[in-house]
Short mmCIF file of C-alpha atoms in Angstrom, two decimals:
data_model
loop_
_atom_site.label_atom_id
_atom_site.label_comp_id
_atom_site.label_asym_id
_atom_site.label_seq_id
_atom_site.Cartn_x
_atom_site.Cartn_y
_atom_site.Cartn_z
CA MET W 1376 -24.41 11.86 17.46
CA GLN W 1377 -21.61 12.78 19.87
CA LEU W 1378 -18.45 14.71 19.01
CA TYR W 1379 -15.26 15.04 21.05
CA TYR W 1380 -13.06 18.11 20.79
CA HIS W 1381 -10.62 20.17 22.81
CA PRO W 1382 -9.26 23.67 22.02
CA LEU W 1383 -5.72 22.30 22.44
CA TYR W 1384 -6.18 20.20 19.27
CA SER W 1385 -5.18 23.31 17.29
CA ASP W 1386 -3.05 24.94 19.99
CA LEU W 1387 0.44 23.88 18.97
CA ILE W 1388 3.23 26.22 17.93
CA LEU W 1389 4.93 24.85 14.83
CA PRO W 1390 7.74 26.27 12.67
CA GLU W 1391 6.69 28.50 9.80
CA ARG W 1392 5.67 26.51 6.69
CA HIS W 1393 5.44 23.29 8.72
CA ARG W 1394 3.59 20.66 6.68
CA PHE W 1395 1.01 19.76 9.32
CA PRO W 1396 -2.19 21.91 9.14
CA ILE W 1397 -2.62 22.31 12.90
CA GLN W 1398 -5.34 24.97 12.61
CA LYS W 1399 -7.74 22.65 10.79
CA TYR W 1400 -9.37 21.26 13.95
CA GLN W 1401 -10.55 24.60 15.31
CA LEU W 1402 -11.67 25.78 11.87
CA LEU W 1403 -13.53 22.54 11.22
CA LYS W 1404 -15.42 22.78 14.51
CA THR W 1405 -16.67 26.23 13.47
CA GLU W 1406 -17.73 24.88 10.06
CA ILE W 1407 -19.52 21.91 11.61
CA GLU W 1408 -21.48 24.21 13.90
CA SER W 1409 -22.57 26.18 10.82
CA LEU W 1410 -24.10 22.96 9.47
CA GLY W 1411 -26.52 23.02 12.38
CA ILE W 1412 -24.88 20.54 14.75
CA LEU W 1413 -25.75 21.81 18.22
CA ALA W 1414 -23.16 22.84 20.79
CA SER W 1415 -24.62 20.24 23.15
CA ALA W 1416 -23.39 17.49 20.81
CA PHE W 1417 -19.78 18.44 21.60
CA LYS W 1418 -17.98 17.01 24.61
CA GLU W 1419 -14.54 18.06 25.79
CA SER W 1420 -12.03 15.26 25.48
CA LYS W 1421 -10.02 14.09 28.49
CA LYS W 1422 -6.40 13.00 28.52
CA ALA W 1423 -5.50 9.38 27.90
CA THR W 1424 -3.67 7.73 30.77
CA ALA W 1425 -0.22 6.17 30.64
CA SER W 1426 -1.78 2.77 31.34
CA GLN W 1427 -4.07 3.18 28.32
CA LEU W 1428 -1.07 4.05 26.13
CA ALA W 1429 0.69 0.94 27.45
CA LEU W 1430 -2.00 -1.27 25.94
CA CYS W 1431 -0.28 -0.73 22.58
CA HIS W 1432 3.03 1.00 23.21
CA ASN W 1433 6.42 0.17 24.68
CA GLN W 1434 6.79 1.53 28.24
CA HIS W 1435 10.24 2.97 27.57
CA TYR W 1436 8.91 4.91 24.56
CA ILE W 1437 5.93 6.19 26.58
CA ASP W 1438 8.20 7.35 29.41
CA ASP W 1439 10.63 9.06 27.03
CA PHE W 1440 7.81 10.99 25.35
CA LEU W 1441 6.06 12.01 28.57
CA ASN W 1442 9.32 12.94 30.34
CA GLY W 1443 10.97 14.73 27.42
CA THR W 1444 13.87 12.31 27.04
CA LEU W 1445 13.32 11.29 23.40
CA GLY W 1446 16.42 11.46 21.22
CA ASP W 1447 16.74 13.90 18.30
CA LYS W 1448 16.34 11.11 15.75
CA ALA W 1449 13.08 9.94 17.33
CA ILE W 1450 11.72 13.50 17.45
CA LYS W 1451 12.60 14.08 13.79
CA LYS W 1452 10.85 10.83 12.76
CA MET W 1453 7.78 11.90 14.74
CA GLY W 1454 7.48 15.06 12.63
CA PHE W 1455 6.78 17.59 15.38
CA PRO W 1456 9.20 19.64 17.50
CA TYR W 1457 9.00 18.40 21.09
CA SER W 1458 7.24 20.54 23.71
CA GLN W 1459 5.08 20.13 26.81
CA GLN W 1460 2.29 21.58 24.67
CA LEU W 1461 2.71 18.62 22.29
CA VAL W 1462 2.45 16.18 25.20
CA GLU W 1463 -0.82 17.74 26.40
CA ARG W 1464 -2.30 17.87 22.92
CA THR W 1465 -1.32 14.28 22.17
CA LEU W 1466 -2.87 12.90 25.36
CA LEU W 1467 -6.09 14.83 24.71
CA SER W 1468 -6.29 13.61 21.10
CA ILE W 1469 -5.81 9.98 22.13
CA GLY W 1470 -8.26 10.41 24.99
CA GLY W 1471 -10.87 11.83 22.62
CA SER W 1472 -10.71 8.71 20.46
CA ILE W 1473 -11.02 6.41 23.49
CA GLN W 1474 -14.04 8.35 24.78
CA ALA W 1475 -15.67 8.46 21.35
CA ALA W 1476 -15.19 4.70 20.95
CA GLU W 1477 -16.78 4.01 24.33
CA THR W 1478 -19.68 6.38 23.68
CA ALA W 1479 -20.46 4.81 20.28
CA PHE W 1480 -22.18 1.92 22.05
CA SER W 1481 -24.83 4.26 23.46
CA HIS W 1482 -24.92 6.90 20.67
CA ASP W 1483 -24.35 4.63 17.60
CA LEU W 1484 -22.30 7.32 15.83
CA THR W 1485 -19.48 9.33 17.39
CA PHE W 1486 -16.57 11.48 16.22
CA ASN W 1487 -13.24 12.64 17.49
CA LEU W 1488 -12.29 15.92 15.78
CA SER W 1489 -8.72 14.64 15.74
CA GLY W 1490 -7.17 11.17 15.64
CA GLY W 1491 -6.40 8.62 12.97
CA TYR W 1492 -2.74 8.46 14.02
CA HIS W 1493 -2.05 5.24 12.18
CA HIS W 1494 1.70 5.66 11.51
CA ALA W 1495 2.57 5.37 15.21
CA TYR W 1496 4.31 2.05 15.94
CA SER W 1497 4.54 0.33 19.30
CA ASP W 1498 7.93 1.85 20.07
CA PHE W 1499 8.26 5.00 17.95
CA GLY W 1500 6.27 7.81 16.36
CA SER W 1501 6.22 8.49 12.62
CA GLY W 1502 4.55 10.74 10.06
CA PHE W 1503 2.90 13.17 12.54
CA CYS W 1504 1.63 10.22 14.62
CA ILE W 1505 2.95 9.78 18.16
CA PHE W 1506 0.61 7.23 19.74
CA ASN W 1507 -1.84 5.10 17.76
CA ASP W 1508 -5.25 6.27 18.97
CA LEU W 1509 -7.44 3.77 17.12
CA ALA W 1510 -5.32 0.78 18.13
CA ILE W 1511 -5.37 2.00 21.74
CA ALA W 1512 -9.13 2.59 21.64
CA ALA W 1513 -9.68 -0.91 20.21
CA ALA W 1514 -7.43 -2.55 22.81
CA HIS W 1515 -9.13 -0.55 25.58
CA LEU W 1516 -12.61 -1.72 24.50
CA ILE W 1517 -11.43 -5.33 24.48
CA ASN W 1518 -9.46 -5.00 27.72
CA THR W 1519 -12.50 -3.57 29.54
CA GLU W 1520 -14.78 -6.21 27.96
CA GLN W 1521 -16.89 -3.62 26.12
CA ALA W 1522 -16.18 -5.44 22.84
CA ASP W 1523 -15.00 -8.85 21.69
CA THR W 1524 -14.13 -7.92 18.10
CA VAL W 1525 -13.16 -4.48 16.81
CA LEU W 1526 -12.70 -3.53 13.14
CA ILE W 1527 -10.34 -0.66 12.37
CA PHE W 1528 -11.44 0.49 8.92
CA ASP W 1529 -8.70 2.76 7.60
CA CYS W 1530 -9.51 4.89 4.56
CA ASP W 1531 -6.65 7.35 4.78
CA VAL W 1532 -4.67 7.51 1.50
CA HIS W 1533 -1.60 6.19 3.35
CA GLN W 1534 -1.41 2.64 4.67
CA GLY W 1535 -2.09 2.15 8.38
CA ASP W 1536 1.36 0.65 8.87
CA GLY W 1537 1.68 1.37 12.58
CA THR W 1538 -1.78 -0.01 13.24
CA ALA W 1539 -0.89 -3.21 11.39
CA GLN W 1540 2.35 -3.62 13.35
CA ILE W 1541 0.77 -2.99 16.75
CA THR W 1542 -2.18 -5.33 16.21
CA GLN W 1543 -0.38 -8.15 14.35
CA ASN W 1544 -0.70 -10.55 17.31
CA HIS W 1545 -4.11 -9.30 18.49
CA ASP W 1546 -6.71 -11.60 16.96
CA GLN W 1547 -9.66 -9.59 18.29
CA ILE W 1548 -8.62 -6.44 16.40
CA ILE W 1549 -9.25 -6.67 12.64
CA THR W 1550 -7.43 -4.13 10.49
CA CYS W 1551 -8.49 -3.15 6.98
CA SER W 1552 -6.50 -0.53 5.06
CA ILE W 1553 -7.56 0.94 1.71
CA HIS W 1554 -4.64 3.04 0.52
CA CYS W 1555 -2.45 4.17 -2.36
CA GLU W 1556 0.16 1.58 -3.23
CA GLN W 1557 2.77 4.13 -4.36
CA ASN W 1558 2.37 6.47 -1.39
CA PHE W 1559 4.02 6.73 2.04
CA PRO W 1560 5.08 4.61 3.85
CA ARG W 1561 7.61 3.03 1.50
CA ASN W 1562 7.76 -0.16 3.55
CA LYS W 1563 4.21 -1.41 4.05
CA GLN W 1564 3.16 -3.64 6.94
CA GLU W 1565 0.66 -6.48 6.77
CA SER W 1566 -2.84 -5.52 7.90
CA THR W 1567 -5.49 -8.21 8.29
CA TYR W 1568 -6.69 -6.95 4.90
CA ASP W 1569 -4.87 -4.53 2.59
CA PHE W 1570 -6.47 -3.00 -0.50
CA ALA W 1571 -3.60 -1.23 -2.26
CA LEU W 1572 -4.94 0.88 -5.12
CA PRO W 1573 -2.78 2.51 -7.80
CA ALA W 1574 -2.06 6.23 -8.07
CA LYS W 1575 -4.72 8.16 -10.03
CA THR W 1576 -7.53 5.89 -8.76
CA THR W 1577 -10.88 7.59 -9.47
CA ASP W 1578 -14.26 7.60 -7.72
CA THR W 1579 -15.66 4.52 -9.44
CA GLU W 1580 -12.81 2.15 -8.61
CA TYR W 1581 -12.30 3.57 -5.13
CA LEU W 1582 -15.96 3.34 -4.10
CA ALA W 1583 -16.35 -0.18 -5.52
CA THR W 1584 -13.33 -1.32 -3.47
CA LEU W 1585 -14.63 0.43 -0.36
CA GLU W 1586 -18.06 -1.19 -0.57
CA GLN W 1587 -16.67 -4.67 -1.16
CA ALA W 1588 -14.06 -4.33 1.59
CA LEU W 1589 -16.46 -3.13 4.29
CA ASP W 1590 -19.13 -5.69 3.41
CA PHE W 1591 -16.54 -8.48 3.41
CA CYS W 1592 -15.00 -7.50 6.77
CA VAL W 1593 -18.39 -7.29 8.46
CA ARG W 1594 -19.66 -10.58 7.02
CA ILE W 1595 -16.51 -12.47 7.99
CA HIS W 1596 -15.81 -10.94 11.40
CA ASN W 1597 -19.12 -9.52 12.68
CA PRO W 1598 -17.43 -6.72 14.66
CA ASP W 1599 -19.03 -5.23 17.76
CA ILE W 1600 -17.85 -1.77 16.70
CA ILE W 1601 -16.04 -0.13 13.78
CA LEU W 1602 -13.36 2.53 14.23
CA TYR W 1603 -13.19 4.51 10.98
CA ASN W 1604 -10.20 6.57 9.87
CA ALA W 1605 -11.83 9.04 7.47
CA GLY W 1606 -8.70 10.55 5.92
CA ALA W 1607 -9.38 13.59 3.73
CA ASP W 1608 -6.19 12.94 1.77
CA ILE W 1609 -7.87 10.66 -0.78
CA TYR W 1610 -9.13 13.89 -2.40
CA THR W 1611 -7.67 14.67 -5.83
CA LYS W 1612 -6.27 18.06 -4.76
CA ASP W 1613 -4.56 16.79 -1.63
CA GLU W 1614 -0.88 17.70 -1.77
CA LEU W 1615 0.34 14.44 -0.18
CA GLY W 1616 -2.23 12.14 -1.79
CA LEU W 1617 -2.01 10.53 -5.22
CA PHE W 1618 -5.65 9.59 -5.87
CA ASP W 1619 -8.08 11.32 -8.24
CA VAL W 1620 -11.12 11.05 -5.98
CA SER W 1621 -13.52 14.00 -6.30
CA LEU W 1622 -15.13 15.93 -3.44
CA ASN W 1623 -18.37 14.11 -4.20
CA GLY W 1624 -16.41 10.85 -4.09
CA VAL W 1625 -15.23 11.69 -0.56
CA TYR W 1626 -18.83 12.40 0.45
CA LYS W 1627 -20.01 9.11 -1.08
CA ARG W 1628 -17.28 7.20 0.76
CA ASP W 1629 -18.30 8.72 4.07
CA PHE W 1630 -22.02 8.36 3.48
CA PHE W 1631 -21.69 4.72 2.45
CA THR W 1632 -19.62 3.87 5.52
CA LEU W 1633 -21.92 5.68 7.95
CA ASN W 1634 -25.09 4.36 6.34
CA PHE W 1635 -23.74 0.79 6.17
CA CYS W 1636 -23.08 0.83 9.91
CA LYS W 1637 -26.50 2.34 10.58
CA GLN W 1638 -28.27 -0.29 8.46
CA HIS W 1639 -26.32 -3.12 10.12
CA GLN W 1640 -26.71 -1.58 13.60
CA ILE W 1641 -22.97 -1.48 14.21
CA PRO W 1642 -21.67 1.30 16.50
CA LEU W 1643 -19.30 3.57 14.56
CA MET W 1644 -16.57 5.88 15.82
CA CYS W 1645 -14.94 8.24 13.30
CA ALA W 1646 -11.52 9.90 13.44
CA LEU W 1647 -10.42 12.66 11.04
CA GLY W 1648 -7.19 11.18 9.68
CA GLY W 1649 -4.91 13.02 7.26
CA GLY W 1650 -5.51 15.92 4.93
CA TYR W 1651 -2.83 18.17 3.49
CA GLN W 1652 -3.62 21.34 1.59
CA ARG W 1653 -2.04 24.76 2.11
CA ASN W 1654 -5.47 26.19 1.35
CA LEU W 1655 -7.11 25.53 4.70
CA SER W 1656 -10.65 26.43 3.63
CA SER W 1657 -10.42 23.86 0.83
CA LEU W 1658 -9.05 21.26 3.26
CA ILE W 1659 -11.81 21.94 5.79
CA ASN W 1660 -14.39 21.46 3.04
CA VAL W 1661 -13.05 17.95 2.39
CA HIS W 1662 -13.16 16.98 6.08
CA LYS W 1663 -16.64 18.52 6.30
CA GLN W 1664 -18.04 15.88 3.93
CA LEU W 1665 -17.99 13.40 6.82
CA PHE W 1666 -20.31 15.57 8.88
CA LYS W 1667 -22.55 16.42 5.92
CA ALA W 1668 -22.93 12.68 5.40
CA ALA W 1669 -23.86 12.23 9.07
CA ILE W 1670 -26.54 14.89 8.84
CA ASP W 1671 -27.92 13.32 5.64
CA LEU W 1672 -28.34 9.85 7.16
#
């Protein structure tokens, strides 16, 4: 098991009452360590390069973000106030996902304690997502001939719309999104496979869909690696989610996915994805299910 993290993941000054729980990364790392995961399992993430970003993003958009020339409308859509601190944090978060994806081939199971930025489109950021880390990581693996087929398995409560848009003409990247039909984004994109579940979906229906979807994608496409967006916002108490999935349901989702990949000997890289609760300790506990599942394998 290898985990990628950088202190800058939580080092971003945001306006008071801002919706994004920026402190969760640092707090989660502390909680994970309390589970018994050794400090030696953590590696410090390195910044993604502009050429890596360009595998999935428009060069003009990349330049505007890096140089601070984005317009006000683009910054508002992104969801974060612009700062050099945001640039550094973004590049480290994307870099962590690329490194974790590469390392999964030698460690079987890896994590980025950030990532899952699936609302980022090729030419603009959206919904707290600036660049699409899992799409970039997938394209990087293919571009460097580390993989022929990559499955992005997105279990955030919101559809991976940006991921679908970026990869629509990339046959080697398979996208599967299991999400809430009535939730953001209003205008859905077309993933390779979309499983749109209704609001109030409970553990039984959610887990049955998950198991069928993952088994189907692997049987049909035989991916060399799976990039898993383990969004915590499927949880019933999430303030931006509309599902009724219990904490145990989140654990079962994560355990099934991790164990399935282990049993089928498929390298797996996990990103945190979304999670929105004002009560940070409660939110951390939801994200922590992923790491409890890893320990229980």
